[in-house]
Coordinates of C-alpha atoms in Angstrom, one line a residue:
Chain A
M16 CA 5.7 135.3 184.9
S17 CA 4.5 132.1 183.4
L18 CA 4.6 128.7 184.9
S19 CA 7.5 127.3 182.9
V20 CA 9.7 130.3 183.6
L21 CA 9.0 129.9 187.3
L22 CA 9.7 126.2 187.2
F23 CA 13.0 126.7 185.4
G24 CA 14.0 129.4 187.9
I25 CA 13.3 127.3 190.9
L26 CA 14.9 124.2 189.5
S27 CA 18.0 126.0 188.3
I28 CA 18.6 127.9 191.6
L29 CA 18.2 124.6 193.5
A30 CA 20.5 122.8 191.1
V31 CA 23.2 125.5 191.4
A32 CA 22.9 125.6 195.2
S33 CA 23.1 121.8 195.6
A34 CA 26.1 121.7 193.3
L35 CA 27.8 124.4 195.4
I36 CA 27.1 122.4 198.6
T37 CA 28.5 119.3 197.0
V38 CA 31.8 121.1 196.2
I39 CA 32.1 123.1 199.4
S40 CA 30.9 120.9 202.3
K41 CA 33.6 119.2 204.3
H42 CA 32.0 115.9 205.0
P43 CA 31.8 113.5 202.0
V44 CA 28.4 112.1 203.0
R45 CA 26.9 115.6 203.1
S46 CA 28.2 116.3 199.6
A47 CA 26.9 112.9 198.3
I48 CA 23.4 113.6 199.6
S49 CA 23.5 117.0 198.1
L50 CA 24.6 115.5 194.8
V51 CA 21.6 113.1 194.8
F52 CA 19.4 116.2 195.3
H53 CA 21.2 117.8 192.3
F54 CA 20.5 114.8 190.1
F55 CA 16.8 115.1 191.0
M56 CA 16.8 118.8 190.0
L57 CA 18.5 117.9 186.7
A58 CA 15.8 115.3 186.1
G59 CA 13.2 118.1 186.6
L60 CA 15.0 120.3 184.1
Y61 CA 15.0 117.5 181.6
L62 CA 11.2 117.3 182.1
T63 CA 10.9 121.0 181.3
L64 CA 12.7 120.2 178.0
N65 CA 10.1 117.4 177.3
A66 CA 12.7 114.7 177.6
Q67 CA 10.8 112.4 179.9
F68 CA 12.7 109.1 179.2
I69 CA 16.1 110.8 179.9
A70 CA 14.7 112.2 183.1
A71 CA 13.6 108.7 184.3
I72 CA 17.0 107.3 183.3
Q73 CA 18.7 110.1 185.2
V74 CA 16.9 109.2 188.4
L75 CA 17.4 105.5 187.9
V76 CA 21.1 105.4 186.9
Y77 CA 22.6 108.5 188.6
A78 CA 20.6 109.0 191.7
G79 CA 20.0 105.3 192.1
A80 CA 23.0 103.2 191.0
I81 CA 26.0 105.5 190.9
M82 CA 25.3 107.4 194.1
V83 CA 24.6 104.2 196.0
L84 CA 28.0 103.0 195.0
V85 CA 29.6 106.3 196.1
I86 CA 27.9 106.3 199.5
F87 CA 28.8 102.6 200.0
V88 CA 32.5 103.4 199.4
I89 CA 32.3 106.4 201.8
M90 CA 30.9 104.1 204.4
L91 CA 33.4 101.4 203.7
L92 CA 36.3 103.9 204.1
N93 CA 34.9 105.5 207.2
L94 CA 36.1 109.0 206.3
E95 CA 36.1 111.9 208.7
N96 CA 36.0 115.7 208.2
E97 CA 38.6 117.2 205.9
N98 CA 40.1 120.0 208.1
K99 CA 43.7 119.3 208.6
L100 CA 44.7 120.1 205.0
K101 CA 43.0 123.5 204.9
S102 CA 45.4 126.4 205.4
K103 CA 48.2 125.3 203.1
Y104 CA 46.3 125.6 199.9
N105 CA 44.8 129.0 200.0
I106 CA 46.7 130.4 197.0
L107 CA 45.8 127.3 194.9
Q108 CA 42.2 127.6 195.9
W109 CA 41.9 131.3 195.1
S110 CA 43.6 130.8 191.7
A111 CA 41.2 127.9 191.0
F112 CA 38.3 130.2 192.0
L113 CA 39.5 133.0 189.7
L114 CA 40.0 130.4 186.9
G115 CA 36.4 129.2 187.4
L116 CA 35.1 132.8 187.2
G117 CA 37.0 133.3 184.0
L118 CA 35.7 130.0 182.5
V119 CA 32.0 130.9 183.3
F120 CA 32.6 134.4 181.9
L121 CA 34.1 133.0 178.7
L122 CA 31.3 130.4 178.3
G123 CA 28.6 133.0 179.1
V124 CA 29.9 135.6 176.6
T125 CA 30.2 132.9 173.9
Y126 CA 26.7 131.6 174.4
L127 CA 25.1 135.0 174.7
S128 CA 26.9 136.7 171.8
T129 CA 26.3 133.8 169.3
G130 CA 22.5 133.5 169.7
T131 CA 21.3 130.2 168.5
G132 CA 18.0 131.5 167.2
L133 CA 16.3 128.1 167.8
Q134 CA 12.7 127.8 168.8
F135 CA 11.4 125.2 171.2
A136 CA 8.9 122.9 169.5
P137 CA 7.2 121.0 172.4
E138 CA 5.3 118.4 170.4
I139 CA 8.3 117.4 168.3
A140 CA 10.5 117.2 171.3
A141 CA 8.0 115.1 173.2
N142 CA 7.5 112.7 170.3
N143 CA 11.3 112.4 169.8
S144 CA 12.0 111.5 173.4
T145 CA 9.7 108.6 174.1
A146 CA 11.3 105.3 174.8
Q147 CA 10.0 104.0 171.5
A148 CA 11.5 106.8 169.4
L149 CA 14.8 106.7 171.2
G150 CA 15.2 102.9 170.9
K151 CA 14.4 103.0 167.2
A152 CA 17.0 105.8 166.6
L153 CA 19.5 104.0 168.9
F154 CA 19.4 100.7 167.1
E155 CA 19.1 102.1 163.6
G156 CA 22.0 104.5 163.5
Y157 CA 24.2 103.8 166.6
I158 CA 24.6 100.0 166.6
F159 CA 28.4 100.2 166.6
P160 CA 28.6 102.6 169.7
I161 CA 26.2 100.2 171.5
E162 CA 28.6 97.3 170.9
A163 CA 31.5 99.5 172.0
I164 CA 29.6 100.4 175.2
G165 CA 29.0 96.7 175.9
I166 CA 32.7 96.0 175.6
L167 CA 33.5 99.0 177.8
L168 CA 31.1 97.9 180.5
T169 CA 32.4 94.3 180.5
G170 CA 35.9 95.6 180.8
A171 CA 34.9 97.9 183.7
I172 CA 33.3 95.1 185.6
V173 CA 36.3 92.9 185.2
G174 CA 38.6 95.8 186.1
A175 CA 36.6 96.8 189.2
I176 CA 36.7 93.2 190.5
V177 CA 40.4 92.8 189.9
L178 CA 41.2 96.2 191.5
A179 CA 39.0 95.7 194.6
K180 CA 40.3 92.2 195.3
K181 CA 42.4 91.9 198.4
K182 CA 45.3 90.0 197.0
L183 CA 46.1 88.9 193.5
S184 CA 47.2 85.3 193.4
Chain B
M9 CA -0.1 131.4 176.4
I10 CA 3.0 129.8 178.0
Q11 CA 6.1 131.9 177.6
Q12 CA 9.0 129.6 176.8
I13 CA 12.6 129.8 178.1
P14 CA 15.2 130.4 175.4
L15 CA 17.9 127.8 174.9
E16 CA 20.6 130.3 176.0
Y17 CA 19.4 130.1 179.6
Y18 CA 19.9 126.3 179.6
L19 CA 23.3 126.7 178.1
L20 CA 24.2 129.4 180.8
L21 CA 23.0 127.1 183.6
S22 CA 25.0 124.3 182.2
A23 CA 28.1 126.5 182.0
V24 CA 27.7 127.5 185.6
L25 CA 27.3 123.9 186.7
F26 CA 30.3 122.8 184.7
T27 CA 32.4 125.6 186.3
I28 CA 31.3 124.5 189.8
G29 CA 32.5 121.0 188.9
T30 CA 35.8 122.3 187.6
V31 CA 36.5 124.4 190.7
G32 CA 35.6 121.3 192.8
V33 CA 38.2 119.2 190.9
L34 CA 40.8 121.9 191.2
T35 CA 40.3 122.8 194.9
R36 CA 39.3 119.6 196.7
R37 CA 41.8 117.1 198.0
N38 CA 39.5 114.2 198.8
A39 CA 39.5 111.7 195.9
I40 CA 35.8 110.9 196.4
I41 CA 34.7 114.5 196.3
I42 CA 36.9 115.0 193.2
F43 CA 35.0 112.1 191.7
M44 CA 31.7 113.6 192.5
S45 CA 32.8 116.9 190.9
I46 CA 33.6 115.0 187.7
E47 CA 30.0 113.7 187.8
L48 CA 28.8 117.3 188.1
M49 CA 30.7 118.2 185.0
L50 CA 29.3 115.2 183.1
N51 CA 25.8 116.2 184.1
A52 CA 26.3 119.8 183.0
V53 CA 27.3 118.5 179.5
N54 CA 24.3 116.2 179.5
L55 CA 22.0 119.2 180.1
T56 CA 23.5 121.0 177.1
F57 CA 23.0 117.8 175.0
V58 CA 19.3 117.5 176.0
G59 CA 18.7 121.2 175.5
F60 CA 20.0 121.2 172.0
A61 CA 18.2 117.9 171.2
S62 CA 14.9 119.4 172.3
F63 CA 15.3 122.7 170.6
M64 CA 16.5 121.3 167.3
G65 CA 13.8 118.6 167.1
N66 CA 16.3 115.9 166.8
N67 CA 17.0 113.1 169.3
A68 CA 20.7 112.4 168.5
G69 CA 21.6 114.5 171.5
Q70 CA 19.6 112.4 173.8
L71 CA 21.3 109.3 172.5
F72 CA 24.6 110.8 173.4
V73 CA 23.3 111.3 176.9
F74 CA 22.9 107.5 177.0
F75 CA 26.5 107.0 176.0
V76 CA 27.7 109.6 178.5
M77 CA 25.7 107.9 181.3
S78 CA 27.1 104.5 180.5
V79 CA 30.7 105.8 180.4
A80 CA 30.0 107.5 183.8
A81 CA 28.7 104.3 185.2
A82 CA 31.9 102.4 184.1
E83 CA 34.0 105.3 185.4
A84 CA 32.2 105.1 188.8
A85 CA 32.9 101.4 189.2
I86 CA 36.6 101.7 188.2
G87 CA 37.2 105.0 190.0
L88 CA 35.8 103.8 193.3
A89 CA 37.7 100.5 193.0
I90 CA 40.9 102.5 192.5
V91 CA 40.0 104.6 195.6
L92 CA 39.5 101.4 197.6
A93 CA 42.8 100.0 196.5
L94 CA 44.5 103.3 197.2
F95 CA 43.0 103.4 200.7
R96 CA 44.3 99.8 201.3
A97 CA 47.8 100.6 200.2
K98 CA 48.3 104.1 201.6
K99 CA 45.6 104.5 204.3
T100 CA 44.5 107.8 202.8
V101 CA 42.1 109.2 200.1
Y102 CA 43.7 112.7 200.0
V103 CA 45.5 113.1 196.7
D104 CA 48.2 115.3 198.2
E105 CA 49.4 112.4 200.3
V106 CA 49.8 110.1 197.3
N107 CA 53.2 111.0 196.0
L108 CA 54.6 107.7 194.8
L109 CA 55.4 109.1 191.4
K110 CA 56.9 112.4 192.7
W111 CA 60.6 112.9 192.8

């Protein structure tokens, strides 16, 4: 077993486990911390794909900014364990579980039956994913989406402030 | 000689993560945990994007990861502000107890 296969195995098992803890655990803080761990594992997986800049952005934006916001809101709301609403929804939960099994079966069969036949080219991937190459491609071919994202973020800031204000006057 | 992992393994891992996120959205009642499950699903799709970008020798997939991340950031700000406003109005974050539009 080579090093890259070992690395992929460890990272993917930890990523799946932390995603499961995120979904299953009763306390929101526990699932938030587990989600931060999951984001770090995904950053490691991006590094195995030679996408170093995306890995850095993943840690900065997701594990840094978004999860701080989530944990801040959890602290602000002072939530307790979710145990009073458990027994009523067993049928719903089982059907959702079966639905999920069906979805992963469908996706897995699709991916495995239609082999992509692509070969990993480490040097090309590493050259393509530097900050310089990404910025060049971003501002040459995607200038309109960037402007749209700017408008979206401005609208999101204004909307968040309006929604979180105590009283509109 | 380093033996490389095929692209299908990354796609399968991403499918499993996406499904975990879907099951989380379907089963959990806490609005914040539903929100975190949506983040899980977005990240699973990002993994597919990066995998294809690296295997095809083309960085358009990585650019789309940027756009997904910025939409996720906007969604985080708006979604958590909605949860705050909901908690102020109804004193709950459980989506079962929010039934203003039910009749």
